[in-house]
Coordinates of C-alpha atoms and ligand atoms in Angstrom, one line a residue:
Chain J
M24 CA 0.0 0.0 0.0
S25 CA 1.1 3.5 -0.6
V26 CA 0.1 7.1 0.0
I27 CA 0.2 10.1 -2.3
A28 CA 0.2 13.7 -1.1
M29 CA -0.1 17.0 -2.9
D30 CA -0.4 20.7 -2.3
T31 CA -0.7 23.5 -4.9
A32 CA -2.1 26.3 -2.8
T33 CA 1.1 28.4 -2.6
D34 CA 3.9 29.2 -5.1
V35 CA 5.3 25.8 -4.2
L36 CA 4.1 22.6 -5.8
A37 CA 4.7 19.8 -3.2
L38 CA 4.2 16.1 -4.1
A39 CA 4.9 12.9 -2.2
V40 CA 4.7 9.1 -2.7
A41 CA 5.1 7.3 0.7
D42 CA 4.6 3.9 2.2
E43 CA 1.9 3.2 4.8
D44 CA 4.2 4.2 7.6
G45 CA 4.7 7.6 6.1
R46 CA 8.3 7.0 4.8
L47 CA 8.9 8.9 1.6
M48 CA 9.6 6.8 -1.4
S49 CA 9.8 9.7 -3.8
S50 CA 8.9 13.4 -3.6
L51 CA 9.1 16.6 -5.5
V52 CA 9.1 20.3 -4.6
E53 CA 8.9 22.9 -7.4
F54 CA 9.1 26.7 -7.2
L55 CA 7.4 27.4 -10.5
P56 CA 4.5 29.8 -9.8
R57 CA 1.6 29.4 -12.2
A58 CA 3.0 26.1 -13.5
H59 CA 1.1 23.8 -11.0
S60 CA -1.6 23.0 -13.5
R61 CA 0.8 21.8 -16.1
L62 CA 3.1 19.9 -13.8
L63 CA 0.9 18.2 -11.1
Q64 CA -0.3 15.1 -13.0
P65 CA 2.8 14.3 -15.1
S66 CA 5.0 14.8 -12.0
L67 CA 2.8 12.5 -10.0
G68 CA 3.1 10.0 -12.7
H69 CA 6.9 10.3 -12.7
L70 CA 7.0 10.0 -8.9
L71 CA 4.9 6.8 -8.9
A72 CA 7.1 5.3 -11.6
G73 CA 10.2 6.3 -9.7
A74 CA 8.9 4.5 -6.6
R75 CA 8.1 1.5 -8.8
M76 CA 4.4 2.0 -7.9
N77 CA 1.3 1.9 -9.9
I78 CA -1.5 4.3 -9.3
H79 CA -3.6 1.2 -8.3
D80 CA -1.2 0.6 -5.4
V81 CA -2.2 3.9 -3.9
K82 CA -4.6 3.5 -1.0
L83 CA -4.8 7.0 0.3
C84 CA -4.6 10.5 -1.2
V85 CA -3.7 13.4 1.0
T86 CA -4.3 16.9 -0.3
G87 CA -3.7 20.4 0.9
V88 CA -7.0 22.3 0.7
G89 CA -5.7 25.8 1.2
P90 CA -6.5 28.5 1.8
G91 CA -3.9 30.0 -0.5
S92 CA -4.0 31.1 -4.1
Y93 CA -7.6 30.7 -5.2
T94 CA -6.8 29.2 -8.6
G95 CA -3.8 27.2 -7.2
V96 CA -5.7 25.5 -4.5
R97 CA -8.4 24.2 -6.8
I98 CA -5.8 22.4 -9.0
A99 CA -4.8 19.9 -6.3
V100 CA -8.4 19.6 -4.9
A101 CA -9.9 18.9 -8.3
A102 CA -7.1 16.4 -9.1
A103 CA -7.5 14.7 -5.7
K104 CA -11.2 14.3 -6.1
A105 CA -10.8 12.8 -9.6
I106 CA -8.1 10.3 -8.3
G107 CA -10.2 9.5 -5.2
H108 CA -13.3 8.9 -7.5
A109 CA -11.6 6.9 -10.2
C110 CA -9.4 4.8 -7.9
G111 CA -12.1 4.4 -5.2
I112 CA -9.7 5.6 -2.4
P113 CA -10.3 8.0 0.5
I114 CA -9.0 11.5 0.5
V115 CA -7.6 13.2 3.6
S116 CA -7.9 17.0 3.5
V117 CA -5.1 19.0 5.3
P118 CA -5.2 22.8 5.6
T119 CA -2.1 24.2 3.7
V120 CA -1.0 26.3 6.7
D121 CA -1.0 23.2 8.9
G122 CA 1.4 21.6 6.3
M123 CA 3.6 24.7 6.4
A124 CA 3.8 24.7 10.2
M125 CA 4.6 21.0 10.3
A126 CA 7.2 21.5 7.5
L127 CA 8.8 24.2 9.7
A128 CA 8.9 21.9 12.7
C129 CA 10.5 19.1 10.6
A130 CA 13.0 21.6 9.2
E131 CA 13.9 22.6 12.7
G132 CA 14.0 19.0 13.9
Q133 CA 11.5 19.7 16.7
R134 CA 8.9 17.5 18.3
F135 CA 7.7 20.2 20.8
G136 CA 7.3 24.0 20.6
A137 CA 5.1 26.7 19.1
F138 CA 4.9 27.3 15.4
M139 CA 3.2 29.8 13.2
A140 CA 2.5 29.7 9.4
L141 CA 1.6 32.9 7.5
I142 CA 0.6 33.6 3.9
D143 CA 0.7 37.2 2.6
A144 CA -2.8 38.7 2.4
R145 CA -1.6 42.2 1.3
R146 CA -2.0 45.5 3.0
D147 CA 0.1 44.4 6.0
R148 CA -2.1 41.5 6.7
A149 CA -1.5 37.8 6.6
F150 CA -3.6 34.7 6.5
G151 CA -2.4 32.1 9.0
C152 CA -2.6 30.1 12.2
W153 CA -0.4 29.2 15.1
Y154 CA 0.1 25.8 16.7
R155 CA 1.6 23.9 19.5
L156 CA 3.6 20.7 18.7
E157 CA 3.3 18.1 21.4
D158 CA 5.4 15.0 20.9
G159 CA 5.1 15.4 17.2
R160 CA 1.4 16.1 17.1
L161 CA 0.3 19.5 15.7
R162 CA -2.5 21.3 17.5
A163 CA -4.0 24.5 16.1
Q164 CA -4.3 27.2 18.8
C165 CA -6.8 29.3 16.8
E166 CA -9.1 29.2 13.8
P167 CA -7.1 29.9 10.6
T168 CA -7.8 33.6 9.9
V169 CA -6.7 36.9 8.4
Q170 CA -5.3 39.6 10.7
A171 CA -2.8 42.4 10.8
L172 CA 0.9 41.3 10.6
A173 CA 1.5 43.3 13.8
D174 CA -1.1 41.1 15.6
W175 CA 0.5 37.9 14.3
F176 CA 3.9 39.0 15.4
A177 CA 2.6 39.9 18.9
I178 CA 1.3 36.4 19.3
A179 CA 4.5 34.9 18.0
D180 CA 6.5 37.0 20.4
R181 CA 4.3 36.1 23.4
E182 CA 4.3 32.3 22.5
R183 CA 7.9 32.3 21.4
A184 CA 6.7 30.7 18.1
S185 CA 8.9 30.1 15.1
I186 CA 7.4 31.6 12.0
V187 CA 7.3 30.4 8.4
A188 CA 6.0 33.0 5.9
S189 CA 5.0 32.8 2.3
G190 CA 5.3 36.0 0.2
R191 CA 8.4 38.2 -0.2
R192 CA 6.7 41.3 1.0
L193 CA 5.7 39.6 4.2
G194 CA 9.3 38.6 4.7
D195 CA 10.5 42.2 4.1
S196 CA 7.9 43.6 6.5
A197 CA 9.0 41.1 9.2
E198 CA 12.6 42.1 8.7
A199 CA 11.7 45.8 9.0
Q200 CA 10.0 45.1 12.3
G201 CA 12.9 43.1 13.5
V202 CA 10.9 39.8 13.6
R203 CA 12.7 36.6 12.5
V204 CA 10.7 34.6 10.0
R205 CA 11.8 31.6 7.9
S206 CA 10.9 32.0 4.2
W207 CA 8.5 29.4 2.9
N208 CA 10.7 28.7 -0.1
E209 CA 13.5 27.6 2.3
I210 CA 11.2 25.4 4.4
A211 CA 9.1 24.0 1.5
P212 CA 11.4 21.0 0.8
M213 CA 9.9 19.5 4.0
M214 CA 6.3 19.9 2.8
P215 CA 6.0 16.4 1.3
T216 CA 7.1 14.8 4.6
A217 CA 4.8 17.2 6.5
L218 CA 1.7 16.4 4.3
V219 CA 2.2 12.7 4.6
R220 CA 2.7 12.9 8.4
L221 CA -0.4 15.0 8.9
G222 CA -2.4 13.0 6.5
L223 CA -1.7 9.8 8.4
S224 CA -2.1 11.4 11.8
G225 CA -5.8 10.6 12.0
S226 CA -6.5 14.3 12.9
Y227 CA -8.0 15.4 9.6
E228 CA -11.3 14.9 7.8
R229 CA -11.4 11.9 5.6
F230 CA -13.6 11.8 2.5
E231 CA -14.5 8.4 1.4
G232 CA -17.0 6.8 -1.1
E233 CA -19.7 9.2 -2.1
R234 CA -18.2 11.8 0.2
V235 CA -15.2 12.2 -2.2
H236 CA -17.5 14.5 -4.2
D237 CA -18.1 16.8 -1.2
L238 CA -14.4 17.8 -0.9
A239 CA -13.9 21.5 -1.5
P240 CA -11.1 24.0 -0.9
L241 CA -10.9 26.2 2.1
Y242 CA -11.2 29.9 1.3
V243 CA -10.2 32.8 3.5
L244 CA -13.1 34.9 2.4
P245 CA -16.3 34.7 0.4
T246 CA -15.9 36.2 -3.1
E247 CA -16.3 40.0 -3.3
A248 CA -19.5 39.5 -5.3
E249 CA -21.0 37.2 -2.7
A250 CA -19.9 39.5 0.2
K251 CA -21.6 42.5 -1.5
L252 CA -24.7 40.5 -2.0
G253 CA -24.7 39.4 1.6
A254 CA -24.2 42.9 2.8
K255 CA -27.1 44.1 0.6
G256 CA -29.3 41.3 2.1
E257 CA -28.5 42.3 5.6
G258 CA -29.2 45.9 4.8
G259 CA -32.8 44.9 4.0
E260 CA -32.8 46.1 0.4
Chain E
M4 CA -15.6 4.2 -28.9
N5 CA -16.9 5.8 -25.7
I6 CA -15.4 9.2 -24.7
L7 CA -15.9 10.9 -21.4
A8 CA -15.8 14.7 -21.7
I9 CA -15.7 17.5 -19.2
E10 CA -16.6 21.1 -20.0
T11 CA -16.0 24.0 -17.5
S12 CA -15.1 27.0 -19.6
C13 CA -17.7 29.3 -18.2
D14 CA -20.6 28.8 -15.8
E15 CA -21.8 25.3 -16.5
T16 CA -20.1 22.2 -15.0
S17 CA -20.8 19.5 -17.5
A18 CA -19.8 15.9 -18.0
A19 CA -20.9 13.5 -20.8
V20 CA -20.3 10.1 -22.2
V21 CA -20.7 9.9 -25.9
A22 CA -20.4 6.8 -28.2
D23 CA -18.6 7.2 -31.5
G24 CA -18.9 10.9 -31.4
A25 CA -22.6 10.8 -32.0
R26 CA -24.7 9.0 -29.4
V27 CA -25.1 10.7 -26.1
L28 CA -25.2 7.9 -23.5
G29 CA -25.2 10.2 -20.5
Q30 CA -24.9 13.9 -19.8
V31 CA -25.2 16.0 -16.7
T32 CA -24.8 19.8 -16.5
A33 CA -24.8 21.5 -13.2
S34 CA -26.0 24.9 -14.1
Q35 CA -24.9 28.0 -12.2
M36 CA -27.5 30.2 -13.9
E37 CA -29.5 30.9 -10.8
I38 CA -26.3 31.9 -8.9
H39 CA -25.0 34.3 -11.5
R40 CA -28.5 35.7 -12.2
Q41 CA -28.2 37.4 -8.7
F42 CA -25.0 39.1 -9.9
G43 CA -26.3 40.1 -13.3
G44 CA -23.6 38.1 -15.1
V45 CA -21.0 35.4 -14.6
V46 CA -18.6 36.2 -11.7
P47 CA -15.4 34.2 -12.6
E48 CA -14.3 33.4 -9.0
V49 CA -17.8 32.2 -8.1
A50 CA -18.0 30.1 -11.2
S51 CA -14.6 28.4 -10.4
R52 CA -15.7 27.6 -6.8
R53 CA -18.8 26.0 -8.0
H54 CA -16.9 23.9 -10.6
V55 CA -14.6 22.4 -8.1
E56 CA -17.5 21.5 -5.9
A57 CA -19.5 19.8 -8.7
I58 CA -16.8 18.4 -10.9
T59 CA -16.5 14.7 -9.9
R60 CA -20.2 14.4 -9.1
V61 CA -21.2 15.3 -12.7
V62 CA -18.7 12.8 -14.0
D63 CA -20.1 10.1 -11.7
T64 CA -23.7 10.8 -12.7
A65 CA -22.9 10.9 -16.4
L66 CA -21.2 7.5 -16.2
G67 CA -24.2 6.2 -14.1
Q68 CA -26.7 7.3 -16.8
A69 CA -24.6 5.6 -19.4
G70 CA -24.4 2.5 -17.2
L71 CA -20.6 2.5 -17.8
G72 CA -17.4 2.5 -15.7
F73 CA -14.0 4.0 -16.4
S74 CA -12.9 0.7 -18.0
D75 CA -15.5 1.0 -20.7
L76 CA -14.0 4.3 -21.9
A77 CA -11.5 4.9 -24.7
A78 CA -10.4 8.5 -23.9
I79 CA -11.0 11.5 -21.7
A80 CA -11.7 14.8 -23.3
V81 CA -11.8 18.3 -21.8
T82 CA -12.3 21.9 -22.9
M83 CA -8.8 23.5 -22.8
G84 CA -9.9 27.0 -24.1
P85 CA -10.9 29.6 -24.8
G86 CA -12.9 30.6 -21.7
L87 CA -12.4 31.8 -18.1
L88 CA -9.0 30.6 -17.1
G89 CA -9.8 29.8 -13.5
A90 CA -12.9 27.8 -14.6
L91 CA -11.0 26.0 -17.4
L92 CA -8.3 25.0 -15.0
V93 CA -10.7 23.0 -12.8
G94 CA -11.9 20.9 -15.7
V95 CA -8.4 20.4 -17.0
A96 CA -7.0 19.4 -13.5
A97 CA -9.8 16.9 -13.0
A98 CA -9.5 15.4 -16.6
K99 CA -5.8 15.0 -16.3
A100 CA -6.1 13.3 -12.9
Y101 CA -8.8 11.0 -14.4
S102 CA -6.4 10.2 -17.2
L103 CA -3.5 9.5 -14.7
A104 CA -5.8 7.4 -12.5
T105 CA -7.2 5.3 -15.4
G106 CA -4.4 5.2 -17.9
L107 CA -6.9 6.6 -20.6
P108 CA -5.5 9.0 -23.2
M109 CA -6.3 12.7 -23.0
I110 CA -7.8 15.0 -25.6
G111 CA -7.9 18.8 -25.2
V112 CA -10.7 20.3 -27.1
H113 CA -11.3 23.9 -28.4
H114 CA -14.6 25.2 -27.1
I115 CA -15.8 26.5 -30.4
A116 CA -15.0 23.2 -32.2
G117 CA -17.2 21.7 -29.5
H118 CA -20.1 24.1 -30.4
V119 CA -19.8 23.1 -34.0
A120 CA -19.6 19.4 -33.2
A121 CA -22.9 19.7 -31.3
A122 CA -24.5 19.3 -34.8
M123 CA -22.7 16.0 -35.2
L124 CA -24.6 14.5 -32.3
E125 CA -27.7 12.3 -33.0
E126 CA -30.9 13.7 -31.7
P127 CA -34.4 12.2 -31.9
D128 CA -35.8 14.7 -34.4
R129 CA -32.6 15.6 -36.3
P130 CA -30.1 13.5 -38.2
A131 CA -26.4 13.8 -37.1
V132 CA -24.6 16.0 -39.6
R133 CA -21.2 14.8 -41.0
P134 CA -18.6 17.3 -42.3
P135 CA -17.7 18.8 -44.7
F136 CA -20.0 21.8 -44.1
L137 CA -20.2 25.5 -43.7
C138 CA -20.7 26.7 -40.2
L139 CA -21.8 29.9 -38.5
V140 CA -20.9 30.0 -34.8
A141 CA -22.8 32.7 -32.9
S142 CA -22.5 32.9 -29.1
G143 CA -21.8 35.4 -26.3
G144 CA -18.1 35.2 -27.1
H145 CA -18.0 34.4 -30.8
T146 CA -19.5 35.3 -34.2
E147 CA -17.6 33.5 -36.9
L148 CA -18.0 31.7 -40.2
Y149 CA -15.9 28.5 -40.9
E150 CA -15.5 25.9 -43.5
V151 CA -15.2 22.5 -41.8
D152 CA -13.6 19.8 -43.9
A153 CA -14.2 16.0 -43.9
S154 CA -11.6 15.4 -41.2
F155 CA -13.2 18.1 -39.0
R156 CA -10.6 20.8 -39.7
F157 CA -11.6 24.4 -39.6
K158 CA -10.8 27.2 -42.0
R159 CA -12.0 30.7 -40.9
L160 CA -13.8 32.7 -43.5
G161 CA -14.6 35.7 -41.4
G162 CA -15.8 36.9 -38.0
T163 CA -16.8 39.8 -35.8
R164 CA -14.4 42.8 -35.7
D165 CA -15.8 43.9 -32.3
D166 CA -18.7 42.5 -30.2
A167 CA -20.0 39.0 -30.6
A168 CA -23.7 38.6 -31.6
G169 CA -24.6 37.2 -28.2
E170 CA -22.7 39.9 -26.4
A171 CA -24.7 42.5 -28.4
Y172 CA -27.9 40.8 -27.3
D173 CA -26.8 40.9 -23.6
K174 CA -25.8 44.5 -23.8
V175 CA -29.1 45.6 -25.4
A176 CA -31.0 43.5 -22.8
R177 CA -29.1 45.4 -20.1
L178 CA -29.9 48.8 -21.7
L179 CA -33.6 47.7 -21.6
G180 CA -33.3 46.5 -18.0
L181 CA -34.2 42.9 -18.9
A182 CA -33.3 40.0 -16.6
Y183 CA -30.0 38.1 -17.0
P184 CA -29.4 36.2 -19.3
G185 CA -30.8 38.8 -21.7
G186 CA -30.5 37.0 -25.1
P187 CA -33.5 34.7 -24.8
E188 CA -35.6 37.5 -23.2
V189 CA -34.9 39.8 -26.2
D190 CA -35.8 36.9 -28.5
R191 CA -39.1 36.3 -26.6
L192 CA -40.1 40.0 -26.6
A193 CA -39.1 40.5 -30.2
R194 CA -41.9 38.2 -31.3
Q195 CA -44.5 40.7 -29.9
G196 CA -42.9 43.8 -31.4
D197 CA -42.6 45.6 -34.7
P198 CA -39.3 44.9 -36.5
A199 CA -39.7 48.0 -38.7
R200 CA -40.4 50.5 -35.9
F201 CA -36.7 51.4 -35.6
S202 CA -34.0 51.2 -38.3
F203 CA -30.8 50.0 -36.7
P204 CA -27.7 49.8 -38.8
R205 CA -26.7 46.5 -40.4
G206 CA -23.0 46.5 -39.6
L207 CA -20.7 45.6 -42.6
L208 CA -23.7 44.2 -44.5
D209 CA -22.5 46.0 -47.7
D210 CA -18.9 45.1 -47.1
P211 CA -17.7 42.4 -49.4
S212 CA -15.9 40.5 -46.6
L213 CA -17.5 37.8 -44.5
D214 CA -16.8 39.8 -41.3
F215 CA -19.3 41.2 -38.8
S216 CA -19.7 44.2 -36.6
F217 CA -22.3 44.6 -33.9
S218 CA -21.0 47.4 -31.7
G219 CA -22.7 50.0 -33.9
M220 CA -26.1 48.4 -33.5
K221 CA -25.8 48.5 -29.7
T222 CA -24.8 52.2 -29.9
A223 CA -27.8 52.9 -32.2
V224 CA -30.1 51.3 -29.6
L225 CA -28.6 53.4 -26.9
V226 CA -29.1 56.6 -28.9
A227 CA -32.7 55.6 -29.7
L228 CA -33.5 54.9 -26.1
D229 CA -32.0 58.2 -25.0
K230 CA -34.1 60.1 -27.5
I231 CA -37.3 58.3 -26.4
K232 CA -36.6 59.1 -22.7
R233 CA -35.7 62.7 -23.4
Q234 CA -39.1 63.1 -25.1
G235 CA -40.7 61.7 -21.9
Q236 CA -42.2 58.7 -23.7
D237 CA -42.4 55.1 -22.6
V238 CA -39.9 52.8 -24.2
P239 CA -41.6 50.4 -26.6
V240 CA -39.5 47.5 -25.3
E241 CA -41.0 44.9 -27.7
D242 CA -40.4 47.1 -30.8
V243 CA -36.9 47.8 -29.8
C244 CA -36.2 44.1 -29.3
A245 CA -37.9 43.2 -32.6
S246 CA -36.0 45.9 -34.6
F247 CA -32.7 45.1 -33.0
Q248 CA -33.2 41.4 -33.6
A249 CA -34.1 42.0 -37.2
A250 CA -30.9 43.9 -37.8
V251 CA -28.7 41.2 -36.2
I252 CA -30.5 38.4 -38.0
E253 CA -30.3 40.0 -41.4
V254 CA -26.6 40.4 -41.1
L255 CA -26.0 36.8 -39.8
V256 CA -28.3 35.3 -42.5
E257 CA -26.9 37.4 -45.4
K258 CA -23.3 36.8 -44.6
T259 CA -24.0 33.0 -44.3
R260 CA -25.8 33.1 -47.7
R261 CA -22.8 34.9 -49.2
A262 CA -20.4 32.3 -47.6
A263 CA -22.4 29.4 -49.1
R264 CA -22.3 31.0 -52.5
V265 CA -18.6 31.7 -52.3
T266 CA -17.6 28.2 -51.0
G267 CA -20.2 26.1 -52.8
H268 CA -21.1 24.3 -49.6
R269 CA -24.7 22.9 -49.6
T270 CA -24.8 22.0 -45.9
V271 CA -24.9 24.8 -43.3
V272 CA -24.6 24.3 -39.5
V273 CA -25.6 27.1 -37.1
A274 CA -24.1 26.6 -33.7
G275 CA -23.5 28.4 -30.4
G276 CA -25.9 29.9 -27.9
V277 CA -27.4 32.3 -30.4
A278 CA -28.4 29.3 -32.6
A279 CA -31.2 28.7 -30.0
N280 CA -32.7 32.0 -31.1
R281 CA -36.1 31.3 -32.7
G282 CA -36.0 34.3 -34.9
L283 CA -32.6 33.3 -36.3
R284 CA -33.7 29.8 -36.9
A285 CA -36.8 30.8 -38.9
A286 CA -34.8 33.3 -41.0
M287 CA -32.0 30.8 -41.7
R288 CA -34.5 28.2 -42.8
A289 CA -36.1 30.7 -45.2
M290 CA -32.7 31.6 -46.7
A291 CA -31.7 27.9 -47.0
D292 CA -35.0 27.2 -48.9
E293 CA -34.3 30.1 -51.3
E294 CA -30.7 28.9 -51.9
G295 CA -31.5 25.2 -51.9
L296 CA -29.3 24.6 -48.8
Q297 CA -29.6 22.1 -45.9
V298 CA -29.4 24.0 -42.7
H299 CA -28.9 22.3 -39.3
F300 CA -29.3 23.6 -35.8
P301 CA -28.5 21.5 -32.7
S302 CA -31.5 21.4 -30.4
P303 CA -31.5 24.4 -28.0
G304 CA -30.2 22.2 -25.1
L305 CA -27.1 21.4 -27.1
C306 CA -26.5 25.0 -28.3
T307 CA -25.6 26.1 -24.8
D308 CA -22.3 24.9 -23.2
N309 CA -22.3 21.1 -22.6
A310 CA -19.8 18.3 -22.5
A311 CA -21.5 16.1 -25.1
M312 CA -20.4 18.5 -27.8
I313 CA -16.8 18.3 -26.4
A314 CA -16.8 14.5 -26.7
A315 CA -18.1 14.8 -30.3
A316 CA -15.3 17.1 -31.2
A317 CA -12.7 14.9 -29.5
Y318 CA -13.9 11.8 -31.4
A319 CA -12.5 13.2 -34.7
R320 CA -9.1 13.4 -33.0
A321 CA -9.3 10.1 -31.3
R322 CA -10.0 8.4 -34.6
E323 CA -6.8 9.9 -35.9
G324 CA -4.9 8.8 -32.8
R325 CA -4.1 12.4 -31.9
F326 CA -3.8 12.6 -28.1
D327 CA -2.5 15.2 -25.7
T328 CA -0.1 14.5 -22.8
L329 CA -0.6 15.1 -19.1
E330 CA 1.1 18.4 -19.5
L331 CA -2.0 19.8 -21.3
G332 CA -2.6 23.4 -20.3
A333 CA -5.7 25.6 -20.1
Y334 CA -5.9 28.8 -22.2
A335 CA -8.2 31.8 -21.8
D336 CA -7.4 32.7 -25.4
L337 CA -6.9 29.9 -27.9
T338 CA -7.5 30.1 -31.7
L339 CA -8.8 27.2 -33.7
D340 CA -5.6 27.3 -35.7
E341 CA -3.5 27.0 -32.6
W342 CA -5.7 24.1 -31.5
Q343 CA -5.6 22.3 -34.8
S344 CA -1.9 22.6 -35.3
G345 CA -1.2 21.5 -31.7
R346 CA 1.1 24.6 -31.3
Y347 CA -0.6 25.8 -28.2
P348 CA 0.4 29.3 -27.1
A349 CA 2.9 30.0 -24.3
E350 CA 1.2 30.7 -21.0
Ligands
ZN25 ZN1 -19.9 28.3 -25.4

């Protein structure tokens, strides 16, 4: 039996083929923004071949479900749903920020501690979440949300959390404020390992059988159009 | 040969299984019409979100209707462009993953080739058309005349220089404050109005080319409405619709007549969303009778975006053994020439 894992919600495409104990058999991390759509399926094919595996040996599909780039996140989710459907295997959905935080912990070789994962949301805000790692188990300490960078940094300072941040601007702001963050591009090589570990941890929602069709990406916000419509409705127009 | 096709270029999430490019064994289209009606048009991000929610369920239901499994299929086809990029990417990502998971070959299909291929599907009251034929494609995004040869290759004879016919319908519907989508509403109201009440310009009608222009018609409607309102009169909505529709139809019909005379084709296919327009159907039939032509319209349900038409277009490629790789991309802009040659544009 083997496990595949994928995430396309950031500028990084992360893919893994692992055995049932979560040991990587082959993996790939690419920094080719906007090329995820082109590369995901052929790369997965190459990884399976490299691990001397057939797609029919795969018994579980782990996918990052964002939030992240709107278009990007849908590429892995649509692909995972199709693979789950055609192969009749379950899908485990892992929030991309959880994967980022776990990748940071792996990169730092930690089994305990506080970790924070942030994705640039423009205008000095970031989407993110912070976690405690307890004997290798990741526990979110808040709902993933968007808030001001200053607020995230205040939490990190209070909790002595290590931070991984996606987005160059975010890294620059952190540096200007004297906050140490690890860049996502530098940590991302651990994402395949992190996705597989989290996917096999039993802590995430599993979509199986008919439920494969229900899997959907996580979004930070409703679309602008829907938000406006909602506001209108509440205004009693 | 059974082909499973997926179409997500705009606001319909559609999957179909078609046998030999002609017989629709199963088709499901999850329409987002009601959602986008609230916004007065298609919102790309909303459309993409709905596609990813619905994508595998429509495939599962289409296969269920056909009574087939993945092992009964010969290929997987998907619309690769043109269309809304985010929307196309959902269909392409799913189709490529189905291909990887099943080992079935992939076929990327041009959306307009699909609209044309809709005429090649068998329907209860209409024989399937086989190329070669002359084809008018008229939709919200396109107004073009093509020659289609026996191996389903396209040669463009002319097309719109500005707005598409369907786009002009939607813009005029908006000027008149009609509900979205406006095209069918204009068609309905036109039947109750006087087509001679207003004389709107027939763009490029006297031009010897096979090109179209619809932006002038829309402007003329705007000017006429302003005048009526300045005079404090009520807008005769039905008459405006009838007069506008008469202008659009005359140009579409006369350019098609000219194309048939120039090329010598005796079979004409009218495809795309505007081909569902009743006024256009009647006028085309009358012209075809005068000229001794055979004219074919897919049924209205197959004129709008659907996956069966994509499977029909893919069949011609599958027969020639022309397949795409798992690197297949999605393209917001893609010409028929680029698609036919396999020289897809750089992203
Ligand atoms: Zn269309």
